[in-house]
Structure formats: C-alpha cells, structure tokens
PDB file of C-alpha atoms and ligand atoms in Angstrom:
ATOM      1  CA  MET A   1      14.642   7.295  -6.470  1.00 93.00           C
ATOM      2  CA  GLU A   2      12.976   5.176  -3.766  1.00 98.00           C
ATOM      3  CA  GLN A   3       9.778   3.250  -4.506  1.00 98.00           C
ATOM      4  CA  THR A   4       7.163   1.622  -2.266  1.00 99.00           C
ATOM      5  CA  PHE A   5       4.354  -0.842  -2.781  1.00 99.00           C
ATOM      6  CA  ILE A   6       0.916   0.342  -1.640  1.00 99.00           C
ATOM      7  CA  MET A   7      -2.249  -1.757  -1.773  1.00 99.00           C
ATOM      8  CA  ILE A   8      -5.800  -0.574  -1.108  1.00 99.00           C
ATOM      9  CA  LYS A   9      -7.343  -3.625   0.554  1.00 99.00           C
ATOM     10  CA  PRO A  10     -10.798  -5.043  -0.378  1.00 99.00           C
ATOM     11  CA  ASP A  11     -12.581  -2.976   2.304  1.00 98.00           C
ATOM     12  CA  GLY A  12     -11.017   0.219   0.941  1.00 98.00           C
ATOM     13  CA  VAL A  13     -12.200  -0.613  -2.570  1.00 99.00           C
ATOM     14  CA  GLN A  14     -15.710  -1.606  -1.414  1.00 98.00           C
ATOM     15  CA  ARG A  15     -16.025   1.566   0.687  1.00 98.00           C
ATOM     16  CA  GLY A  16     -15.158   3.861  -2.203  1.00 98.00           C
ATOM     17  CA  LEU A  17     -11.870   5.100  -0.745  1.00 98.00           C
ATOM     18  CA  VAL A  18      -9.723   4.528  -3.861  1.00 98.00           C
ATOM     19  CA  GLY A  19      -9.845   8.126  -5.075  1.00 98.00           C
ATOM     20  CA  GLU A  20      -9.297   9.599  -1.602  1.00 98.00           C
ATOM     21  CA  ILE A  21      -6.263   7.395  -0.948  1.00 98.00           C
ATOM     22  CA  ILE A  22      -4.641   8.053  -4.332  1.00 98.00           C
ATOM     23  CA  CYS A  23      -5.299  11.757  -3.763  1.00 98.00           C
ATOM     24  CA  ARG A  24      -3.258  11.794  -0.532  1.00 98.00           C
ATOM     25  CA  PHE A  25      -0.176  10.265  -2.182  1.00 98.00           C
ATOM     26  CA  GLU A  26      -0.528  12.450  -5.293  1.00 98.00           C
ATOM     27  CA  LYS A  27      -0.981  15.694  -3.360  1.00 98.00           C
ATOM     28  CA  LYS A  28       2.034  14.925  -1.174  1.00 98.00           C
ATOM     29  CA  GLY A  29       4.124  15.001  -4.342  1.00 98.00           C
ATOM     30  CA  PHE A  30       4.828  11.313  -4.857  1.00 98.00           C
ATOM     31  CA  THR A  31       4.754   9.874  -8.373  1.00 98.00           C
ATOM     32  CA  LEU A  32       2.523   6.973  -9.445  1.00 98.00           C
ATOM     33  CA  LYS A  33       4.652   4.333 -11.201  1.00 98.00           C
ATOM     34  CA  GLY A  34       2.231   1.378 -11.282  1.00 98.00           C
ATOM     35  CA  LEU A  35      -1.526   0.869 -10.792  1.00 98.00           C
ATOM     36  CA  LYS A  36      -3.948  -2.023 -11.219  1.00 98.00           C
ATOM     37  CA  LEU A  37      -7.264  -3.334  -9.858  1.00 98.00           C
ATOM     38  CA  ILE A  38      -6.830  -7.053  -9.253  1.00 98.00           C
ATOM     39  CA  THR A  39      -8.356  -9.935  -7.290  1.00 98.00           C
ATOM     40  CA  VAL A  40      -5.631 -12.265  -6.027  1.00 98.00           C
ATOM     41  CA  ASP A  41      -5.891 -15.952  -5.141  1.00 98.00           C
ATOM     42  CA  ARG A  42      -4.908 -17.617  -1.864  1.00 98.00           C
ATOM     43  CA  PRO A  43      -1.379 -18.759  -2.879  1.00 98.00           C
ATOM     44  CA  PHE A  44      -0.563 -15.238  -4.093  1.00 98.00           C
ATOM     45  CA  ALA A  45      -1.867 -13.592  -0.895  1.00 98.00           C
ATOM     46  CA  GLU A  46       0.055 -16.145   1.197  1.00 98.00           C
ATOM     47  CA  LYS A  47       3.211 -15.275  -0.719  1.00 98.00           C
ATOM     48  CA  HIS A  48       2.690 -11.539  -0.203  1.00 98.00           C
ATOM     49  CA  TYR A  49       2.265 -12.069   3.552  1.00 98.00           C
ATOM     50  CA  GLN A  50       4.737 -14.990   3.867  1.00 98.00           C
ATOM     51  CA  ASP A  51       6.676 -13.274   6.692  1.00 97.00           C
ATOM     52  CA  LEU A  52       3.496 -13.447   8.818  1.00 98.00           C
ATOM     53  CA  SER A  53       2.698 -17.114   8.130  1.00 98.00           C
ATOM     54  CA  ALA A  54       3.332 -18.160  11.754  1.00 98.00           C
ATOM     55  CA  LYS A  55       0.981 -15.504  13.183  1.00 98.00           C
ATOM     56  CA  PRO A  56      -2.389 -16.605  14.599  1.00 98.00           C
ATOM     57  CA  PHE A  57      -4.218 -14.073  12.380  1.00 98.00           C
ATOM     58  CA  PHE A  58      -2.525 -15.301   9.151  1.00 98.00           C
ATOM     59  CA  SER A  59      -5.450 -17.297   7.698  1.00 98.00           C
ATOM     60  CA  SER A  60      -8.040 -14.613   8.495  1.00 98.00           C
ATOM     61  CA  LEU A  61      -5.683 -12.012   6.981  1.00 98.00           C
ATOM     62  CA  VAL A  62      -5.418 -14.060   3.778  1.00 98.00           C
ATOM     63  CA  ASP A  63      -9.238 -14.576   3.707  1.00 98.00           C
ATOM     64  CA  TYR A  64      -9.621 -10.785   3.981  1.00 98.00           C
ATOM     65  CA  ILE A  65      -7.140  -9.967   1.202  1.00 98.00           C
ATOM     66  CA  ILE A  66      -8.719 -12.420  -1.273  1.00 98.00           C
ATOM     67  CA  SER A  67     -12.311 -11.348  -0.434  1.00 98.00           C
ATOM     68  CA  GLY A  68     -12.522  -8.845  -3.305  1.00 98.00           C
ATOM     69  CA  PRO A  69     -10.483  -6.715  -5.667  1.00 99.00           C
ATOM     70  CA  VAL A  70      -7.575  -4.668  -4.369  1.00 99.00           C
ATOM     71  CA  VAL A  71      -5.779  -1.697  -5.912  1.00 99.00           C
ATOM     72  CA  ALA A  72      -2.050  -2.398  -6.216  1.00 99.00           C
ATOM     73  CA  MET A  73       0.270   0.561  -6.729  1.00 99.00           C
ATOM     74  CA  ILE A  74       3.911   1.557  -6.923  1.00 99.00           C
ATOM     75  CA  TRP A  75       4.655   5.078  -5.663  1.00 98.00           C
ATOM     76  CA  GLU A  76       8.004   6.803  -6.065  1.00 98.00           C
ATOM     77  CA  GLY A  77       9.704   9.648  -4.216  1.00 98.00           C
ATOM     78  CA  LYS A  78      12.320  10.661  -1.663  1.00 98.00           C
ATOM     79  CA  ASN A  79      11.778   8.580   1.539  1.00 98.00           C
ATOM     80  CA  VAL A  80       8.476   7.275   0.153  1.00 98.00           C
ATOM     81  CA  VAL A  81       8.638   4.004   2.161  1.00 98.00           C
ATOM     82  CA  LEU A  82       8.787   5.670   5.592  1.00 98.00           C
ATOM     83  CA  THR A  83       6.618   8.649   4.642  1.00 98.00           C
ATOM     84  CA  GLY A  84       4.077   6.282   3.075  1.00 98.00           C
ATOM     85  CA  ARG A  85       3.848   4.400   6.382  1.00 98.00           C
ATOM     86  CA  LYS A  86       3.245   7.726   8.169  1.00 98.00           C
ATOM     87  CA  ILE A  87       0.491   8.674   5.706  1.00 98.00           C
ATOM     88  CA  ILE A  88      -1.091   5.243   6.311  1.00 98.00           C
ATOM     89  CA  GLY A  89      -0.857   5.318  10.141  1.00 98.00           C
ATOM     90  CA  ALA A  90      -0.370   2.629  12.787  1.00 98.00           C
ATOM     91  CA  THR A  91      -1.371  -0.985  12.042  1.00 98.00           C
ATOM     92  CA  ASN A  92      -4.203  -0.895  14.591  1.00 98.00           C
ATOM     93  CA  PRO A  93      -6.599   1.917  13.615  1.00 98.00           C
ATOM     94  CA  ALA A  94      -7.395   2.376  17.320  1.00 97.00           C
ATOM     95  CA  ALA A  95      -3.826   3.687  17.657  1.00 98.00           C
ATOM     96  CA  SER A  96      -3.618   5.506  14.295  1.00 98.00           C
ATOM     97  CA  GLU A  97      -3.495   9.289  14.556  1.00 98.00           C
ATOM     98  CA  PRO A  98      -6.345  11.302  13.035  1.00 98.00           C
ATOM     99  CA  GLY A  99      -5.092  12.657   9.716  1.00 98.00           C
ATOM    100  CA  THR A 100      -3.653   9.304   8.742  1.00 98.00           C
ATOM    101  CA  ILE A 101      -5.599   7.046   6.357  1.00 98.00           C
ATOM    102  CA  ARG A 102      -6.245   4.357   8.974  1.00 98.00           C
ATOM    103  CA  GLY A 103      -6.880   7.003  11.649  1.00 98.00           C
ATOM    104  CA  ASP A 104      -9.496   8.663   9.483  1.00 98.00           C
ATOM    105  CA  TYR A 105     -11.156   5.672   7.789  1.00 98.00           C
ATOM    106  CA  ALA A 106     -10.765   2.485   9.837  1.00 98.00           C
ATOM    107  CA  ILE A 107     -11.762   1.012  13.200  1.00 98.00           C
ATOM    108  CA  ASP A 108     -10.662  -2.649  13.352  1.00 98.00           C
ATOM    109  CA  ILE A 109      -7.128  -4.013  12.772  1.00 98.00           C
ATOM    110  CA  GLY A 110      -8.516  -6.705  10.458  1.00 98.00           C
ATOM    111  CA  ARG A 111     -10.236  -4.060   8.273  1.00 98.00           C
ATOM    112  CA  ASN A 112      -7.521  -1.421   8.124  1.00 98.00           C
ATOM    113  CA  VAL A 113      -8.062  -0.383   4.495  1.00 98.00           C
ATOM    114  CA  ILE A 114      -4.500  -0.206   3.181  1.00 99.00           C
ATOM    115  CA  HIS A 115      -1.095  -1.902   3.031  1.00 99.00           C
ATOM    116  CA  GLY A 116       2.267  -0.182   2.698  1.00 98.00           C
ATOM    117  CA  SER A 117       5.743  -1.754   2.559  1.00 98.00           C
ATOM    118  CA  ASP A 118       7.661  -1.492   5.837  1.00 98.00           C
ATOM    119  CA  SER A 119      11.214  -1.187   4.407  1.00 98.00           C
ATOM    120  CA  VAL A 120      13.024  -0.514   1.139  1.00 98.00           C
ATOM    121  CA  GLU A 121      13.892  -4.223   0.979  1.00 98.00           C
ATOM    122  CA  SER A 122      10.279  -5.399   1.338  1.00 98.00           C
ATOM    123  CA  ALA A 123       9.133  -2.633  -1.041  1.00 98.00           C
ATOM    124  CA  ASN A 124      11.403  -3.997  -3.769  1.00 98.00           C
ATOM    125  CA  LYS A 125      10.271  -7.572  -3.079  1.00 98.00           C
ATOM    126  CA  GLU A 126       6.561  -6.670  -3.037  1.00 98.00           C
ATOM    127  CA  ALA A 127       6.753  -4.429  -6.127  1.00 98.00           C
ATOM    128  CA  ALA A 128       8.452  -7.281  -8.039  1.00 98.00           C
ATOM    129  CA  LEU A 129       5.780  -9.773  -6.882  1.00 98.00           C
ATOM    130  CA  TRP A 130       2.812  -7.567  -7.837  1.00 98.00           C
ATOM    131  CA  PHE A 131       4.348  -5.934 -10.916  1.00 98.00           C
ATOM    132  CA  PRO A 132       6.555  -8.594 -12.582  1.00 98.00           C
ATOM    133  CA  ASP A 133       6.888  -6.379 -15.688  1.00 98.00           C
ATOM    134  CA  GLY A 134       8.292  -3.602 -13.498  1.00 97.00           C
ATOM    135  CA  PRO A 135       7.078  -0.053 -12.916  1.00 98.00           C
ATOM    136  CA  VAL A 136       5.893   2.283 -15.667  1.00 98.00           C
ATOM    137  CA  ASN A 137       8.863   4.354 -16.774  1.00 97.00           C
ATOM    138  CA  TRP A 138       7.924   8.046 -16.886  1.00 97.00           C
ATOM    139  CA  GLN A 139       9.062  11.279 -15.257  1.00 94.00           C
ATOM    140  CA  SER A 140       6.605  13.823 -13.884  1.00 94.00           C
ATOM    141  CA  SER A 141       7.078  17.315 -15.331  1.00 95.00           C
ATOM    142  CA  LEU A 142       6.411  18.625 -11.790  1.00 94.00           C
ATOM    143  CA  HIS A 143       9.724  17.220 -10.515  1.00 94.00           C
ATOM    144  CA  SER A 144      11.534  20.561 -10.182  1.00 96.00           C
ATOM    145  CA  TRP A 145       8.481  22.080  -8.443  1.00 97.00           C
ATOM    146  CA  ILE A 146       8.547  19.367  -5.770  1.00 97.00           C
ATOM    147  CA  TYR A 147      12.304  18.765  -5.264  1.00 98.00           C
ATOM    148  CA  GLU A 148      14.902  21.539  -4.766  1.00 97.00           C
TER     149      GLU A 148
HETATM  150  N1  LIG B   1      -3.300  -7.928  11.301  1.00 71.37           N
HETATM  151  C1  LIG B   1      -4.355  -8.496  11.979  1.00 71.37           C
HETATM  152  N2  LIG B   1      -4.223  -8.720  13.333  1.00 71.37           N
HETATM  153  C2  LIG B   1      -3.085  -8.402  14.006  1.00 71.37           C
HETATM  154  C3  LIG B   1      -2.010  -7.828  13.301  1.00 71.37           C
HETATM  155  C4  LIG B   1      -2.152  -7.609  11.946  1.00 71.37           C
HETATM  156  O1  LIG B   1      -5.393  -8.787  11.397  1.00 71.37           O
HETATM  157  O2  LIG B   1      -3.021  -8.622  15.231  1.00 71.37           O
HETATM  158  C5  LIG B   1      -3.426  -7.691   9.858  1.00 71.37           C
HETATM  159  C6  LIG B   1      -3.653  -6.207   9.529  1.00 71.37           C
HETATM  160  O3  LIG B   1      -4.569  -6.132   8.436  1.00 71.37           O
HETATM  161  C7  LIG B   1      -2.268  -5.758   9.106  1.00 71.37           C
HETATM  162  C8  LIG B   1      -1.739  -7.016   8.408  1.00 71.37           C
HETATM  163  O4  LIG B   1      -2.228  -8.083   9.200  1.00 71.37           O
HETATM  164  O5  LIG B   1      -2.331  -4.620   8.261  1.00 71.37           O
HETATM  165  C9  LIG B   1      -0.251  -7.114   8.288  1.00 71.37           C
HETATM  166  O6  LIG B   1       0.322  -6.978   9.571  1.00 71.37           O
HETATM  167  P1  LIG B   1       1.606  -6.069   9.802  1.00 71.37           P
HETATM  168  O7  LIG B   1       2.104  -6.323  11.184  1.00 71.37           O
HETATM  169  O8  LIG B   1       2.571  -6.256   8.678  1.00 71.37           O
HETATM  170  O9  LIG B   1       0.991  -4.577   9.777  1.00 71.37           O
HETATM  171  P2  LIG B   1       1.108  -3.422   8.668  1.00 71.37           P
HETATM  172  O10 LIG B   1       2.490  -3.497   8.083  1.00 71.37           O
HETATM  173  O11 LIG B   1       0.021  -3.663   7.651  1.00 71.37           O
HETATM  174  O12 LIG B   1       0.871  -2.128   9.425  1.00 71.37           O
HETATM  175 MG1  LIG B   2       3.479  -5.109   7.260  1.00 71.37          MG
END
C-alpha cells in the first residue's frame, strides 16, 4: 500500500492546527503509520529540501522550517500521495481552493502550514529521512469498511 510523508510546519503547530489536520487525513480513511513532534536543525532541513537548494527562497524556507517544532507523519492508503496533495491544496495559498488545508488556513506562500510529498519516489525518500526506523507496522481494523 502507498505511503506519503506529511509534515505540519511550525506555523501549523503554533496556530493549533495539529488536531484539525490529522482529522482530515483520518476521516478520509487513510491510516497513520508514523507520528512525531520534532524540532529539526538546519542541515536536516536543508537535506529535506535539497531539491530546492538553488531557489531564491531556499534559505528563508529553511529558516521557517527550523523556527519551531513540526509534526512529522507517515500516512498510508490507496493513492495517498496524490490525494494528500489535493487535501493540502496548491503551494500558494492564494491559489488553493477553499476546502483544502492551505485554502482554509493559510494566506502567504512562506507560511503555508503543511508539507506533503509530491511523488511516490520523494515520499519514500522523505519517509526514510524522517523515520529511519521505518513506519509503525499495524493494520487498521476498519480496512474492509474503507476498501471494497
Ligand atoms: N516556497 C516559498 N516561496 C516560493 C515557493 C515555495 O516560500 O516561491 C516554500 C513553500 O513553503 C513551499 C515550499 O517552499 O511549501 C516547498 O516548495 P514546493 O515547490 O516544493 O511546494 P510544495 O510541494 O510544498 O507545495
Ligand atoms: Mg514540494
């Protein structure tokens, strides 16, 4: 089953959106396979965002991510990478549809509350970086009520 890496960024934690965000993924039917509250250092944040290192916003992005604790999660389910991105909304909250997390809770691109992996490949890479011991191995007893 597919997994994705989701991170509630420091603004999401500070603004008390942790429960609301987890709720949206849980209610959709996805399964939580990893969860921790963690403050990361600069080298770790730079590694997470290494593909963006040439971008002009890279250093302010890293400053933002290390500015406070984040909630790192692994979520599992059919098509969870793409569907997770839809639940999150467009990168710039000004373009995110209402009903998405960024559309409902964010205004500026540099304070957009949440990260979600953009492909299965990056999901696997990010999950391995943030959860070196791997996901928690359990099966939800709701499985047959969510999947046909
Ligand atoms: N970002 C930014 N300015 C930009 C583009 C991106 O500050 O012009 C930040 C924003 O927080 C975004 C993150 O960099 O979520 C990673 O950018 P990416 O293009 O990967 O967007 P995402 O995958 O998060 O939607
Ligand atoms: Mg991205």
